[in-house]
Tab-separated table of C-alpha atoms in Angstrom:
chain	number	residue	atom	x	y	z
A	1	MET	CA	-17.429	2.495	-25.997
A	2	VAL	CA	-17.951	-0.193	-24.493
A	3	ASN	CA	-15.926	-1.431	-22.201
A	4	SER	CA	-15.703	-5.441	-22.610
A	5	VAL	CA	-14.844	-6.392	-18.936
A	6	GLU	CA	-17.794	-6.665	-16.755
A	7	ALA	CA	-17.843	-5.544	-13.209
A	8	GLY	CA	-15.988	-7.330	-11.144
A	9	GLN	CA	-13.997	-9.321	-12.759
A	10	PRO	CA	-10.232	-9.677	-12.137
A	11	GLN	CA	-8.569	-7.591	-14.800
A	12	PRO	CA	-5.890	-8.648	-16.255
A	13	SER	CA	-2.662	-7.326	-14.655
A	14	ALA	CA	-4.384	-7.838	-11.226
A	15	LEU	CA	-3.801	-11.418	-12.613
A	16	LEU	CA	-0.154	-11.025	-13.168
A	17	ALA	CA	2.495	-11.271	-10.102
A	18	PRO	CA	4.066	-8.228	-7.877
A	19	ALA	CA	6.972	-7.156	-9.400
A	20	PRO	CA	9.271	-8.417	-6.464
A	21	LEU	CA	8.224	-12.050	-7.183
A	22	THR	CA	8.572	-11.718	-10.579
A	23	LYS	CA	12.129	-10.173	-9.722
A	24	ALA	CA	12.551	-12.740	-7.389
A	25	LYS	CA	11.666	-15.400	-9.986
A	26	ARG	CA	14.624	-13.955	-12.219
A	27	LEU	CA	16.942	-13.592	-9.588
A	28	VAL	CA	16.195	-17.516	-8.710
A	29	GLY	CA	16.986	-18.524	-11.885
A	30	ALA	CA	20.984	-16.751	-12.523
A	31	TYR	CA	21.472	-18.242	-8.949
A	32	VAL	CA	19.866	-21.687	-9.920
A	33	ALA	CA	22.493	-20.927	-13.180
A	34	VAL	CA	25.553	-19.814	-10.932
A	35	THR	CA	24.915	-22.722	-8.682
A	36	PHE	CA	25.059	-25.805	-11.465
A	37	GLY	CA	28.065	-23.430	-13.463
A	38	THR	CA	29.841	-23.807	-10.225
A	39	LEU	CA	29.347	-27.245	-9.755
A	40	ALA	CA	30.387	-27.882	-13.381
A	41	ALA	CA	33.554	-26.226	-12.695
A	42	LEU	CA	34.659	-28.230	-10.207
A	43	ALA	CA	33.993	-31.375	-12.641
A	44	VAL	CA	36.279	-29.869	-14.927
A	45	MET	CA	39.021	-28.553	-12.068
A	46	THR	CA	38.869	-31.887	-10.957
A	47	VAL	CA	40.961	-33.074	-13.137
A	48	ALA	CA	42.002	-30.512	-14.710
A	49	ALA	CA	43.303	-28.204	-11.417
A	50	PRO	CA	42.561	-30.578	-8.522
A	51	SER	CA	44.387	-28.191	-6.096
A	52	LEU	CA	41.552	-25.995	-7.091
A	53	ALA	CA	38.510	-28.255	-6.481
A	54	THR	CA	39.060	-29.233	-3.062
A	55	SER	CA	36.401	-31.398	-0.839
A	56	GLU	CA	35.057	-27.806	1.291
A	57	ALA	CA	34.485	-26.607	-2.215
A	58	TRP	CA	32.208	-29.468	-3.066
A	59	GLY	CA	30.754	-29.829	0.174
A	60	HIS	CA	29.974	-25.944	-0.063
A	61	SER	CA	28.521	-25.884	-4.435
A	62	VAL	CA	26.440	-29.522	-3.273
A	63	ILE	CA	25.038	-27.442	-0.469
A	64	VAL	CA	24.156	-24.681	-2.497
A	65	ALA	CA	22.890	-26.589	-5.827
A	66	VAL	CA	20.474	-28.128	-3.351
A	67	PHE	CA	19.247	-25.363	-2.001
A	68	ALA	CA	18.658	-23.664	-5.489
A	69	VAL	CA	15.629	-26.389	-5.689
A	70	VAL	CA	14.316	-25.520	-2.810
A	71	LEU	CA	14.023	-21.859	-3.987
A	72	VAL	CA	12.441	-22.448	-7.121
A	73	LEU	CA	9.769	-24.566	-5.559
A	74	ARG	CA	9.361	-22.256	-2.752
A	75	THR	CA	9.582	-19.296	-6.222
A	76	ARG	CA	6.715	-21.635	-7.498
A	77	ALA	CA	4.702	-21.417	-4.719
A	78	ALA	CA	5.056	-17.660	-3.860
A	79	LEU	CA	4.119	-16.781	-7.134
A	80	LYS	CA	1.023	-18.410	-6.870
A	81	GLY	CA	0.287	-16.678	-3.417
A	82	SER	CA	1.292	-18.901	-1.020
A	83	ARG	CA	2.724	-16.440	2.570
A	84	THR	CA	4.732	-19.484	3.323
A	85	GLY	CA	6.441	-19.593	0.037
A	86	ILE	CA	7.290	-15.570	0.252
A	87	ARG	CA	8.466	-16.139	4.139
A	88	ALA	CA	10.808	-19.438	2.829
A	89	LEU	CA	11.983	-16.913	0.637
A	90	THR	CA	12.990	-14.350	3.165
A	91	VAL	CA	14.358	-17.106	5.084
A	92	ILE	CA	16.489	-18.796	2.557
A	93	GLY	CA	17.797	-15.967	1.058
A	94	GLY	CA	18.998	-14.266	4.587
A	95	VAL	CA	20.275	-17.472	6.091
A	96	LEU	CA	22.255	-18.254	2.300
A	97	LEU	CA	23.811	-14.478	3.060
A	98	VAL	CA	25.517	-14.928	6.272
A	99	VAL	CA	26.620	-18.148	6.215
A	100	ASN	CA	28.340	-17.536	2.725
A	101	LEU	CA	30.195	-13.906	3.441
A	102	LEU	CA	31.072	-15.847	6.634
A	103	GLU	CA	31.776	-18.854	4.927
A	104	ALA	CA	33.976	-16.274	2.343
A	105	ALA	CA	35.719	-14.661	5.523
A	106	LEU	CA	37.190	-18.050	6.639
A	107	PRO	CA	40.584	-17.625	6.111
A	108	GLY	CA	42.647	-20.827	4.030
A	109	VAL	CA	39.966	-22.900	3.732
A	110	PHE	CA	38.133	-22.193	-0.168
A	111	PRO	CA	40.247	-21.264	-2.652
A	112	ALA	CA	39.795	-17.634	-4.092
A	113	TRP	CA	37.877	-18.714	-6.542
A	114	MET	CA	35.009	-20.117	-4.234
A	115	ARG	CA	35.175	-17.104	-2.235
A	116	VAL	CA	34.358	-14.570	-5.272
A	117	GLU	CA	31.493	-17.045	-5.693
A	118	MET	CA	30.474	-17.072	-2.914
A	119	LEU	CA	30.233	-13.039	-2.035
A	120	VAL	CA	28.299	-13.087	-5.519
A	121	ILE	CA	25.924	-15.326	-4.054
A	122	ALA	CA	25.421	-13.223	-0.574
A	123	ALA	CA	24.712	-10.229	-3.202
A	124	MET	CA	21.720	-11.861	-5.057
A	125	MET	CA	20.610	-13.378	-1.641
A	126	LEU	CA	20.466	-10.036	-0.248
A	127	THR	CA	18.478	-8.851	-3.171
A	128	LEU	CA	16.112	-11.781	-2.727
A	129	ALA	CA	15.308	-11.081	0.699
A	130	ILE	CA	15.458	-7.153	-0.426
A	131	LEU	CA	12.303	-8.155	-2.773
A	132	SER	CA	10.591	-11.102	-0.419
A	133	VAL	CA	9.938	-8.758	1.898
A	134	GLN	CA	8.930	-5.440	-0.846
A	135	ALA	CA	6.237	-8.834	-1.922
A	136	ARG	CA	5.988	-9.960	2.010
A	137	ARG	CA	4.210	-6.451	2.459
A	138	ASN	CA	2.347	-6.195	-0.833
A	139	PRO	CA	0.890	-10.555	-1.381
A	140	PRO	CA	-0.435	-11.804	-4.548
A	141	ALA	CA	-4.278	-12.168	-3.777
A	142	GLY	CA	-4.277	-16.024	-3.568
A	143	ARG	CA	-4.111	-19.043	-0.598
A	144	ARG	CA	-2.505	-18.669	2.712
């Protein structure tokens, strides 16, 4: 039987992103869904239960949404082999982990439901940081 792949040609599996980056892409997608779901919930609460949609909650959610857009862009770069993209995932994940934990611990600043959301995001960012460190150890072939 003749091997249909020429010597020196990359195997199809070699063109796929490493498993940590593939998982990171899915995690960032989930983060985007949580972020924009939170904004939608705040919009509803602003009308139905204004005490649950505080200005602090809005401020936090808007900033988190900006990071969601940045994470999508950096994830795309990382999947294309950008080392700076992978590094950005690690840094942003670490910063969002710490900030969300600190904000969730502030007494009386955010409604209870928002604290739960912050802890969920913190767990997601811990996972993202771990995945991006794994990807940095075994980066995909690509640009710098």
